[in-house]
mmCIF file of C-alpha atoms in Angstrom:
data_model
loop_
_atom_site.group_PDB
_atom_site.id
_atom_site.type_symbol
_atom_site.label_atom_id
_atom_site.label_comp_id
_atom_site.label_asym_id
_atom_site.label_seq_id
_atom_site.Cartn_x
_atom_site.Cartn_y
_atom_site.Cartn_z
ATOM 1 C CA UNK A 1220 10.962 3.691 -42.277
ATOM 2 C CA UNK A 1221 12.629 1.580 -44.956
ATOM 3 C CA UNK A 1222 10.513 -0.606 -47.286
ATOM 4 C CA UNK A 1223 10.036 -4.201 -46.135
ATOM 5 C CA UNK A 1224 8.125 -7.403 -46.848
ATOM 6 C CA UNK A 1225 6.410 -9.387 -44.104
ATOM 7 C CA UNK A 1226 4.680 -12.747 -44.621
ATOM 8 C CA UNK A 1227 2.332 -13.672 -41.763
ATOM 9 C CA UNK A 1228 2.000 -17.380 -40.947
ATOM 10 C CA UNK A 1229 -1.479 -18.957 -40.767
ATOM 11 C CA UNK A 1230 -1.763 -20.731 -37.417
ATOM 12 C CA UNK A 1231 -4.011 -20.648 -34.365
ATOM 13 C CA UNK A 1232 -2.347 -20.004 -30.985
ATOM 14 C CA UNK A 1233 -3.984 -20.637 -27.612
ATOM 15 C CA UNK A 1234 -1.963 -19.426 -24.630
ATOM 16 C CA UNK A 1235 -2.648 -19.691 -20.904
ATOM 17 C CA UNK A 1236 -2.799 -21.993 -17.897
ATOM 18 C CA UNK A 1237 -5.008 -25.085 -17.940
ATOM 19 C CA UNK A 1238 -5.590 -24.806 -21.668
ATOM 20 C CA UNK A 1239 -5.035 -28.545 -22.139
ATOM 21 C CA UNK A 1240 -8.752 -29.026 -21.426
ATOM 22 C CA UNK A 1241 -9.493 -27.350 -24.763
ATOM 23 C CA UNK A 1242 -7.683 -30.009 -26.768
ATOM 24 C CA UNK A 1243 -10.729 -32.114 -27.664
ATOM 25 C CA UNK A 1244 -12.606 -29.070 -28.949
ATOM 26 C CA UNK A 1245 -9.626 -28.039 -31.064
ATOM 27 C CA UNK A 1246 -9.403 -31.503 -32.622
ATOM 28 C CA UNK A 1247 -13.099 -31.419 -33.467
ATOM 29 C CA UNK A 1248 -12.782 -27.906 -34.886
ATOM 30 C CA UNK A 1249 -10.278 -29.295 -37.373
ATOM 31 C CA UNK A 1250 -12.909 -31.771 -38.507
ATOM 32 C CA UNK A 1251 -10.894 -34.638 -37.045
ATOM 33 C CA UNK A 1252 -11.983 -37.533 -34.846
ATOM 34 C CA UNK A 1253 -9.046 -39.972 -34.898
ATOM 35 C CA UNK A 1254 -6.087 -38.288 -33.218
ATOM 36 C CA UNK A 1255 -2.691 -39.962 -32.990
ATOM 37 C CA UNK A 1256 -0.730 -38.715 -29.974
ATOM 38 C CA UNK A 1257 3.045 -38.384 -30.374
ATOM 39 C CA UNK A 1258 5.703 -38.278 -27.641
ATOM 40 C CA UNK A 1259 9.256 -39.367 -26.957
ATOM 41 C CA UNK A 1260 9.865 -42.532 -24.936
ATOM 42 C CA UNK A 1261 10.654 -40.304 -21.968
ATOM 43 C CA UNK A 1262 7.202 -38.676 -22.119
ATOM 44 C CA UNK A 1263 5.266 -41.847 -22.896
ATOM 45 C CA UNK A 1264 3.306 -41.749 -19.637
ATOM 46 C CA UNK A 1265 2.255 -38.168 -20.363
ATOM 47 C CA UNK A 1266 1.048 -39.333 -23.750
ATOM 48 C CA UNK A 1267 -0.930 -42.163 -22.171
ATOM 49 C CA UNK A 1268 -2.660 -39.717 -19.855
ATOM 50 C CA UNK A 1269 -3.470 -37.481 -22.797
ATOM 51 C CA UNK A 1270 -5.011 -40.423 -24.647
ATOM 52 C CA UNK A 1271 -7.110 -41.156 -21.565
ATOM 53 C CA UNK A 1272 -8.249 -37.532 -21.514
ATOM 54 C CA UNK A 1273 -9.241 -37.664 -25.188
ATOM 55 C CA UNK A 1274 -11.097 -40.961 -24.857
ATOM 56 C CA UNK A 1275 -12.575 -42.102 -28.154
ATOM 57 C CA UNK A 1276 -10.937 -39.192 -29.993
ATOM 58 C CA UNK A 1277 -7.530 -40.874 -29.583
ATOM 59 C CA UNK A 1278 -6.667 -43.824 -31.827
ATOM 60 C CA UNK A 1279 -3.223 -44.497 -30.449
ATOM 61 C CA UNK A 1280 0.081 -43.309 -29.050
ATOM 62 C CA UNK A 1281 3.370 -43.319 -30.932
ATOM 63 C CA UNK A 1282 6.076 -42.784 -28.309
ATOM 64 C CA UNK A 1283 9.264 -43.034 -30.318
ATOM 65 C CA UNK A 1284 9.933 -39.450 -31.409
ATOM 66 C CA UNK A 1285 13.696 -39.044 -31.679
ATOM 67 C CA UNK A 1286 16.119 -36.127 -31.681
ATOM 68 C CA UNK A 1287 16.984 -34.670 -35.118
ATOM 69 C CA UNK A 1288 13.972 -36.430 -36.750
ATOM 70 C CA UNK A 1289 15.678 -39.491 -38.288
ATOM 71 C CA UNK A 1290 14.023 -40.561 -41.536
ATOM 72 C CA UNK A 1291 13.766 -44.201 -40.427
ATOM 73 C CA UNK A 1292 11.736 -43.190 -37.359
ATOM 74 C CA UNK A 1293 9.454 -41.113 -39.554
ATOM 75 C CA UNK A 1294 8.883 -44.064 -41.884
ATOM 76 C CA UNK A 1295 7.996 -46.274 -38.916
ATOM 77 C CA UNK A 1296 5.579 -43.634 -37.625
ATOM 78 C CA UNK A 1297 3.957 -43.329 -41.058
ATOM 79 C CA UNK A 1298 3.206 -47.042 -41.002
ATOM 80 C CA UNK A 1299 1.550 -46.581 -37.609
ATOM 81 C CA UNK A 1300 -0.486 -43.676 -38.982
ATOM 82 C CA UNK A 1301 -1.739 -45.911 -41.786
ATOM 83 C CA UNK A 1302 -2.608 -48.758 -39.406
ATOM 84 C CA UNK A 1303 -4.584 -46.526 -37.056
ATOM 85 C CA UNK A 1304 -6.177 -44.503 -39.874
ATOM 86 C CA UNK A 1305 -5.398 -41.334 -37.921
ATOM 87 C CA UNK A 1306 -6.847 -38.113 -39.324
ATOM 88 C CA UNK A 1307 -4.710 -35.732 -37.242
ATOM 89 C CA UNK A 1308 -1.644 -35.794 -35.010
ATOM 90 C CA UNK A 1309 -1.211 -34.316 -31.534
ATOM 91 C CA UNK A 1310 2.439 -33.681 -30.657
ATOM 92 C CA UNK A 1311 3.075 -33.410 -26.909
ATOM 93 C CA UNK A 1312 6.642 -32.428 -26.028
ATOM 94 C CA UNK A 1313 9.615 -30.520 -27.336
ATOM 95 C CA UNK A 1314 11.477 -30.218 -30.613
ATOM 96 C CA UNK A 1315 11.913 -33.959 -31.208
ATOM 97 C CA UNK A 1316 8.202 -34.708 -30.952
ATOM 98 C CA UNK A 1317 7.169 -31.588 -32.842
ATOM 99 C CA UNK A 1318 9.641 -32.514 -35.573
ATOM 100 C CA UNK A 1319 8.058 -35.941 -35.950
ATOM 101 C CA UNK A 1320 4.608 -34.394 -36.215
ATOM 102 C CA UNK A 1321 5.892 -32.115 -38.955
ATOM 103 C CA UNK A 1322 7.485 -35.032 -40.807
ATOM 104 C CA UNK A 1323 4.197 -36.926 -40.741
ATOM 105 C CA UNK A 1324 2.356 -33.859 -41.998
ATOM 106 C CA UNK A 1325 4.906 -33.428 -44.796
ATOM 107 C CA UNK A 1326 4.033 -36.874 -46.150
ATOM 108 C CA UNK A 1327 0.321 -37.030 -45.353
ATOM 109 C CA UNK A 1328 -1.024 -33.460 -45.073
ATOM 110 C CA UNK A 1329 -2.625 -34.458 -41.757
ATOM 111 C CA UNK A 1330 -3.446 -31.456 -39.539
ATOM 112 C CA UNK A 1331 -1.351 -30.959 -36.419
ATOM 113 C CA UNK A 1332 -2.148 -29.832 -32.907
ATOM 114 C CA UNK A 1333 1.048 -29.121 -30.980
ATOM 115 C CA UNK A 1334 1.329 -28.894 -27.191
ATOM 116 C CA UNK A 1335 4.868 -27.648 -26.399
ATOM 117 C CA UNK A 1336 6.389 -28.628 -23.067
ATOM 118 C CA UNK A 1337 9.791 -26.985 -23.649
ATOM 119 C CA UNK A 1338 10.908 -23.679 -25.126
ATOM 120 C CA UNK A 1339 12.167 -25.076 -28.439
ATOM 121 C CA UNK A 1340 9.923 -22.852 -30.576
ATOM 122 C CA UNK A 1341 9.703 -25.296 -33.497
ATOM 123 C CA UNK A 1342 5.920 -25.271 -33.223
ATOM 124 C CA UNK A 1343 5.798 -21.718 -34.594
ATOM 125 C CA UNK A 1344 7.779 -22.391 -37.770
ATOM 126 C CA UNK A 1345 7.146 -23.881 -41.231
ATOM 127 C CA UNK A 1346 10.625 -25.420 -41.061
ATOM 128 C CA UNK A 1347 11.497 -29.089 -40.738
ATOM 129 C CA UNK A 1348 14.920 -30.611 -40.188
ATOM 130 C CA UNK A 1349 15.466 -34.292 -40.952
ATOM 131 C CA UNK A 1350 18.475 -36.569 -40.597
ATOM 132 C CA UNK A 1351 19.473 -39.335 -42.989
ATOM 133 C CA UNK A 1352 22.843 -41.056 -43.439
ATOM 134 C CA UNK A 1353 24.520 -38.731 -40.956
ATOM 135 C CA UNK A 1354 23.406 -35.482 -42.604
ATOM 136 C CA UNK A 1355 20.720 -33.111 -41.394
ATOM 137 C CA UNK A 1356 18.845 -31.132 -44.008
ATOM 138 C CA UNK A 1357 16.112 -28.557 -43.635
ATOM 139 C CA UNK A 1358 13.270 -27.328 -45.764
ATOM 140 C CA UNK A 1359 10.640 -24.631 -45.440
ATOM 141 C CA UNK A 1360 7.063 -25.403 -46.427
ATOM 142 C CA UNK A 1361 3.646 -24.467 -45.068
ATOM 143 C CA UNK A 1362 2.767 -28.173 -45.201
ATOM 144 C CA UNK A 1363 4.598 -28.630 -41.884
ATOM 145 C CA UNK A 1364 3.300 -25.541 -40.062
ATOM 146 C CA UNK A 1365 1.019 -26.756 -37.231
ATOM 147 C CA UNK A 1366 -2.596 -25.671 -37.564
ATOM 148 C CA UNK A 1367 -3.035 -25.232 -33.798
ATOM 149 C CA UNK A 1368 -0.492 -24.533 -31.057
ATOM 150 C CA UNK A 1369 -1.841 -25.012 -27.558
ATOM 151 C CA UNK A 1370 0.420 -23.466 -24.913
ATOM 152 C CA UNK A 1371 -0.357 -24.582 -21.369
ATOM 153 C CA UNK A 1372 2.022 -22.911 -18.918
ATOM 154 C CA UNK A 1373 1.158 -25.517 -16.274
ATOM 155 C CA UNK A 1374 2.821 -28.233 -18.358
ATOM 156 C CA UNK A 1375 6.195 -26.456 -18.114
ATOM 157 C CA UNK A 1376 6.282 -26.251 -14.308
ATOM 158 C CA UNK A 1377 8.000 -29.628 -14.015
ATOM 159 C CA UNK A 1378 10.464 -29.028 -16.853
ATOM 160 C CA UNK A 1379 13.885 -29.891 -15.335
ATOM 161 C CA UNK A 1380 16.172 -26.893 -14.740
ATOM 162 C CA UNK A 1381 18.848 -28.026 -17.201
ATOM 163 C CA UNK A 1382 16.308 -28.486 -20.019
ATOM 164 C CA UNK A 1383 14.630 -25.212 -19.090
ATOM 165 C CA UNK A 1384 17.910 -23.362 -19.532
ATOM 166 C CA UNK A 1385 19.157 -24.999 -22.727
ATOM 167 C CA UNK A 1386 15.802 -24.936 -24.514
ATOM 168 C CA UNK A 1387 15.393 -21.293 -23.488
ATOM 169 C CA UNK A 1388 18.790 -20.405 -24.929
ATOM 170 C CA UNK A 1389 17.886 -22.388 -28.039
ATOM 171 C CA UNK A 1390 14.815 -20.161 -28.422
ATOM 172 C CA UNK A 1391 16.898 -17.019 -27.980
ATOM 173 C CA UNK A 1392 19.084 -18.218 -30.866
ATOM 174 C CA UNK A 1393 16.062 -18.111 -33.174
ATOM 175 C CA UNK A 1394 15.474 -14.450 -32.401
ATOM 176 C CA UNK A 1395 19.149 -13.513 -32.589
ATOM 177 C CA UNK A 1396 19.405 -14.872 -36.127
ATOM 178 C CA UNK A 1397 16.129 -13.213 -37.114
ATOM 179 C CA UNK A 1398 17.632 -9.833 -36.243
ATOM 180 C CA UNK A 1399 20.350 -10.125 -38.894
ATOM 181 C CA UNK A 1400 18.445 -12.214 -41.443
ATOM 182 C CA UNK A 1401 18.313 -11.005 -45.049
ATOM 183 C CA UNK A 1402 14.513 -11.054 -44.618
ATOM 184 C CA UNK A 1403 14.576 -8.999 -41.410
ATOM 185 C CA UNK A 1404 11.789 -6.446 -41.072
ATOM 186 C CA UNK A 1405 10.640 -4.010 -38.369
ATOM 187 C CA UNK A 1406 7.787 -6.210 -37.114
ATOM 188 C CA UNK A 1407 9.920 -9.291 -36.613
ATOM 189 C CA UNK A 1408 12.825 -7.307 -35.181
ATOM 190 C CA UNK A 1409 10.547 -5.850 -32.504
ATOM 191 C CA UNK A 1410 9.214 -9.312 -31.690
ATOM 192 C CA UNK A 1411 12.722 -10.771 -31.630
ATOM 193 C CA UNK A 1412 13.909 -8.182 -29.157
ATOM 194 C CA UNK A 1413 10.861 -8.792 -26.979
ATOM 195 C CA UNK A 1414 11.370 -12.558 -27.123
ATOM 196 C CA UNK A 1415 15.029 -12.328 -26.091
ATOM 197 C CA UNK A 1416 14.185 -9.936 -23.265
ATOM 198 C CA UNK A 1417 11.341 -12.160 -21.990
ATOM 199 C CA UNK A 1418 13.539 -15.253 -21.832
ATOM 200 C CA UNK A 1419 16.623 -13.480 -20.501
ATOM 201 C CA UNK A 1420 14.509 -12.111 -17.661
ATOM 202 C CA UNK A 1421 12.522 -15.282 -16.992
ATOM 203 C CA UNK A 1422 15.250 -17.941 -17.003
ATOM 204 C CA UNK A 1423 17.119 -16.662 -13.905
ATOM 205 C CA UNK A 1424 13.809 -16.418 -12.026
ATOM 206 C CA UNK A 1425 12.904 -19.967 -12.992
ATOM 207 C CA UNK A 1426 16.319 -21.153 -11.871
ATOM 208 C CA UNK A 1427 15.638 -19.711 -8.425
ATOM 209 C CA UNK A 1428 12.081 -21.062 -8.297
ATOM 210 C CA UNK A 1429 11.099 -23.591 -10.990
ATOM 211 C CA UNK A 1430 7.440 -23.292 -9.971
ATOM 212 C CA UNK A 1431 7.276 -19.523 -10.488
ATOM 213 C CA UNK A 1432 4.167 -19.438 -12.691
ATOM 214 C CA UNK A 1433 4.689 -15.867 -13.869
ATOM 215 C CA UNK A 1434 8.296 -16.568 -14.867
ATOM 216 C CA UNK A 1435 7.247 -19.764 -16.628
ATOM 217 C CA UNK A 1436 4.560 -17.805 -18.479
ATOM 218 C CA UNK A 1437 7.066 -15.146 -19.547
ATOM 219 C CA UNK A 1438 9.485 -17.829 -20.754
ATOM 220 C CA UNK A 1439 6.818 -19.653 -22.753
ATOM 221 C CA UNK A 1440 5.690 -16.405 -24.335
ATOM 222 C CA UNK A 1441 9.310 -15.612 -25.169
ATOM 223 C CA UNK A 1442 9.720 -19.024 -26.763
ATOM 224 C CA UNK A 1443 6.643 -18.435 -28.909
ATOM 225 C CA UNK A 1444 7.911 -15.005 -29.956
ATOM 226 C CA UNK A 1445 11.342 -16.345 -30.864
ATOM 227 C CA UNK A 1446 9.812 -19.253 -32.780
ATOM 228 C CA UNK A 1447 7.624 -16.890 -34.787
ATOM 229 C CA UNK A 1448 10.744 -14.925 -35.700
ATOM 230 C CA UNK A 1449 12.513 -18.024 -36.972
ATOM 231 C CA UNK A 1450 9.430 -19.027 -38.935
ATOM 232 C CA UNK A 1451 9.016 -15.637 -40.584
ATOM 233 C CA UNK A 1452 12.586 -15.061 -41.782
ATOM 234 C CA UNK A 1453 15.616 -17.125 -42.791
ATOM 235 C CA UNK A 1454 18.369 -18.879 -40.867
ATOM 236 C CA UNK A 1455 22.086 -18.127 -40.955
ATOM 237 C CA UNK A 1456 25.395 -19.524 -39.745
ATOM 238 C CA UNK A 1457 24.295 -20.365 -36.206
ATOM 239 C CA UNK A 1458 21.576 -22.762 -37.357
ATOM 240 C CA UNK A 1459 23.757 -24.180 -40.126
ATOM 241 C CA UNK A 1460 26.446 -25.068 -37.598
ATOM 242 C CA UNK A 1461 23.974 -26.549 -35.124
ATOM 243 C CA UNK A 1462 22.338 -28.663 -37.831
ATOM 244 C CA UNK A 1463 25.765 -29.876 -38.902
ATOM 245 C CA UNK A 1464 26.866 -30.735 -35.374
ATOM 246 C CA UNK A 1465 23.584 -32.355 -34.454
ATOM 247 C CA UNK A 1466 22.898 -34.303 -37.617
ATOM 248 C CA UNK A 1467 26.433 -35.529 -38.308
ATOM 249 C CA UNK A 1468 27.808 -35.983 -34.802
ATOM 250 C CA UNK A 1469 24.515 -36.598 -32.960
ATOM 251 C CA UNK A 1470 25.094 -33.850 -30.412
ATOM 252 C CA UNK A 1471 22.133 -32.915 -28.211
ATOM 253 C CA UNK A 1472 20.075 -30.239 -29.945
ATOM 254 C CA UNK A 1473 19.399 -27.601 -27.291
ATOM 255 C CA UNK A 1474 22.829 -27.877 -25.665
ATOM 256 C CA UNK A 1475 24.502 -27.399 -29.040
ATOM 257 C CA UNK A 1476 22.495 -24.231 -29.663
ATOM 258 C CA UNK A 1477 23.384 -22.934 -26.195
ATOM 259 C CA UNK A 1478 27.098 -23.398 -26.773
ATOM 260 C CA UNK A 1479 27.347 -22.155 -30.360
ATOM 261 C CA UNK A 1480 25.142 -19.054 -29.997
ATOM 262 C CA UNK A 1481 27.666 -16.612 -28.451
ATOM 263 C CA UNK A 1482 30.336 -17.604 -30.967
ATOM 264 C CA UNK A 1483 28.064 -17.340 -34.011
ATOM 265 C CA UNK A 1484 26.978 -13.944 -32.708
ATOM 266 C CA UNK A 1485 30.610 -12.860 -32.370
ATOM 267 C CA UNK A 1486 31.303 -14.047 -35.926
ATOM 268 C CA UNK A 1487 28.584 -11.719 -37.239
ATOM 269 C CA UNK A 1488 29.112 -8.869 -34.804
ATOM 270 C CA UNK A 1489 30.873 -6.383 -37.084
ATOM 271 C CA UNK A 1490 28.591 -7.164 -40.035
ATOM 272 C CA UNK A 1491 25.312 -6.604 -38.172
ATOM 273 C CA UNK A 1492 25.697 -3.638 -35.773
ATOM 274 C CA UNK A 1493 21.968 -2.850 -35.560
ATOM 275 C CA UNK A 1494 21.172 -6.435 -34.595
ATOM 276 C CA UNK A 1495 23.919 -6.401 -31.956
ATOM 277 C CA UNK A 1496 22.516 -3.189 -30.455
ATOM 278 C CA UNK A 1497 19.074 -4.778 -30.134
ATOM 279 C CA UNK A 1498 20.545 -7.894 -28.492
ATOM 280 C CA UNK A 1499 22.470 -5.756 -26.011
ATOM 281 C CA UNK A 1500 19.312 -3.856 -25.145
ATOM 282 C CA UNK A 1501 17.260 -7.051 -24.763
ATOM 283 C CA UNK A 1502 19.890 -8.475 -22.394
ATOM 284 C CA UNK A 1503 19.475 -5.508 -20.070
ATOM 285 C CA UNK A 1504 21.972 -3.073 -21.536
ATOM 286 C CA UNK A 1505 25.139 -5.155 -21.819
ATOM 287 C CA UNK A 1506 27.983 -3.632 -23.833
ATOM 288 C CA UNK A 1507 28.722 -6.607 -26.096
ATOM 289 C CA UNK A 1508 26.077 -8.941 -27.521
ATOM 290 C CA UNK A 1509 28.217 -12.067 -27.873
ATOM 291 C CA UNK A 1510 29.805 -11.726 -24.443
ATOM 292 C CA UNK A 1511 26.399 -10.967 -22.947
ATOM 293 C CA UNK A 1512 24.930 -14.164 -24.349
ATOM 294 C CA UNK A 1513 27.915 -16.153 -23.102
ATOM 295 C CA UNK A 1514 27.647 -14.614 -19.636
ATOM 296 C CA UNK A 1515 23.929 -15.370 -19.500
ATOM 297 C CA UNK A 1516 24.614 -19.024 -20.313
ATOM 298 C CA UNK A 1517 27.345 -19.245 -17.663
ATOM 299 C CA UNK A 1518 25.135 -17.614 -15.031
ATOM 300 C CA UNK A 1519 22.434 -20.195 -15.729
ATOM 301 C CA UNK A 1520 24.837 -23.142 -15.540
ATOM 302 C CA UNK A 1521 24.459 -24.039 -19.210
ATOM 303 C CA UNK A 1522 27.181 -26.029 -20.962
ATOM 304 C CA UNK A 1523 29.748 -23.847 -22.737
ATOM 305 C CA UNK A 1524 32.092 -26.361 -24.383
ATOM 306 C CA UNK A 1525 31.344 -28.618 -27.336
ATOM 307 C CA UNK A 1526 33.939 -31.062 -26.029
ATOM 308 C CA UNK A 1527 31.731 -31.622 -22.983
ATOM 309 C CA UNK A 1528 28.687 -32.754 -24.987
ATOM 310 C CA UNK A 1529 30.321 -35.343 -27.224
ATOM 311 C CA UNK A 1530 32.275 -33.570 -29.974
ATOM 312 C CA UNK A 1531 35.826 -34.796 -30.480
ATOM 313 C CA UNK A 1532 38.650 -32.505 -31.506
ATOM 314 C CA UNK A 1533 39.275 -34.610 -34.600
ATOM 315 C CA UNK A 1534 35.663 -33.916 -35.693
ATOM 316 C CA UNK A 1535 36.230 -30.174 -36.049
ATOM 317 C CA UNK A 1536 37.726 -30.294 -39.549
ATOM 318 C CA UNK A 1537 34.781 -32.291 -40.896
ATOM 319 C CA UNK A 1538 32.319 -29.915 -39.227
ATOM 320 C CA UNK A 1539 34.002 -26.932 -40.899
ATOM 321 C CA UNK A 1540 33.903 -28.668 -44.279
ATOM 322 C CA UNK A 1541 30.189 -29.515 -44.032
ATOM 323 C CA UNK A 1542 29.231 -26.068 -42.735
ATOM 324 C CA UNK A 1543 31.030 -24.357 -45.618
ATOM 325 C CA UNK A 1544 29.892 -26.736 -48.363
ATOM 326 C CA UNK A 1545 26.338 -25.372 -48.738
ATOM 327 C CA UNK A 1546 26.132 -22.358 -46.451
ATOM 328 C CA UNK A 1547 22.971 -20.458 -45.555
ATOM 329 C CA UNK A 1548 22.869 -16.741 -46.272
ATOM 330 C CA UNK A 1549 24.809 -14.849 -43.612
ATOM 331 C CA UNK A 1550 25.598 -11.150 -43.074
ATOM 332 C CA UNK A 1551 29.302 -11.970 -42.992
ATOM 333 C CA UNK A 1552 30.661 -14.204 -45.743
ATOM 334 C CA UNK A 1553 31.183 -17.826 -44.711
ATOM 335 C CA UNK A 1554 34.951 -18.376 -44.696
ATOM 336 C CA UNK A 1555 36.592 -21.624 -43.678
ATOM 337 C CA UNK A 1556 39.239 -19.973 -41.504
ATOM 338 C CA UNK A 1557 36.648 -17.944 -39.644
ATOM 339 C CA UNK A 1558 34.363 -20.942 -39.104
ATOM 340 C CA UNK A 1559 37.340 -22.989 -37.936
ATOM 341 C CA UNK A 1560 38.123 -20.367 -35.303
ATOM 342 C CA UNK A 1561 34.458 -20.087 -34.314
ATOM 343 C CA UNK A 1562 34.201 -23.826 -33.709
ATOM 344 C CA UNK A 1563 37.543 -23.947 -31.906
ATOM 345 C CA UNK A 1564 36.294 -21.284 -29.514
ATOM 346 C CA UNK A 1565 33.020 -23.157 -28.990
ATOM 347 C CA UNK A 1566 34.883 -26.442 -28.528
ATOM 348 C CA UNK A 1567 36.928 -24.989 -25.660
ATOM 349 C CA UNK A 1568 34.272 -22.639 -24.321
ATOM 350 C CA UNK A 1569 36.239 -19.414 -24.663
ATOM 351 C CA UNK A 1570 34.399 -16.222 -23.758
ATOM 352 C CA UNK A 1571 33.917 -14.095 -26.915
#
């Protein structure tokens, strides 16, 4: 066994079915009594029901969480926090809502309870991405790590198939990058492999039967595992590209991750053979990690071409420039020609 360093993250995780009934007790355990519920506009009615469930513990609902956490939305939410004198936030939803909760915590130190309804995995990380003036930046700080994550499998049963697939592939991307991170360690690598395997097994079963409770449970566990991996170690070229494409060109978050993942994996394939072997094993014994990830996406009906989700061909040069200007650490050096080819392949949806 080689020497390693592992930093555990301090958060409380509750996992099961019907766990939503424990929310009030968790808020009180934090010493809070004025919870502000956060959702997107799409999940506003769910937020209203949650406020009804909390009764006097809820001081309001802010239902304007927005993809890529725009700074202007955060500033508006902070004003609402001040008006309601909230002493904690409850984020109900996926990455957009969780991101807003983190942004509020970054500025106020308010404790967070997160109730994920997708497989984004952001709830398990001390990482926040924010968008301002067309650029998405990230930072890592324990100030944004949620104090409590409440997983209720029942809340994912109605997650639409297309969101199920893309958010699941997004989660897998977290674990894939953890396997070749400069901070990789045996504990996280084991968890990453388990997370990929759980999602790769669960997503086809959910596609056949969206109300398969066991498959939904496996997928939600996999999402947690993959999120923990991302939170414990660093990000590399895949996440840099997705942040660039999302923040600058406003591409949908999960779909972008789904499309870029096989190509980022192919880019790093020769430089990270141990990681590739683990990915192959987690995917059921495929012979090539990048092709296996691409084939999984195709089998699930996920988008495979950046041109189909809003990127224009003339945007590719700018994307390459931004991605190379302040690159994350990566096992293979970040080279403009290589990134150009990677994005060209993702733009057209070529199989690695």
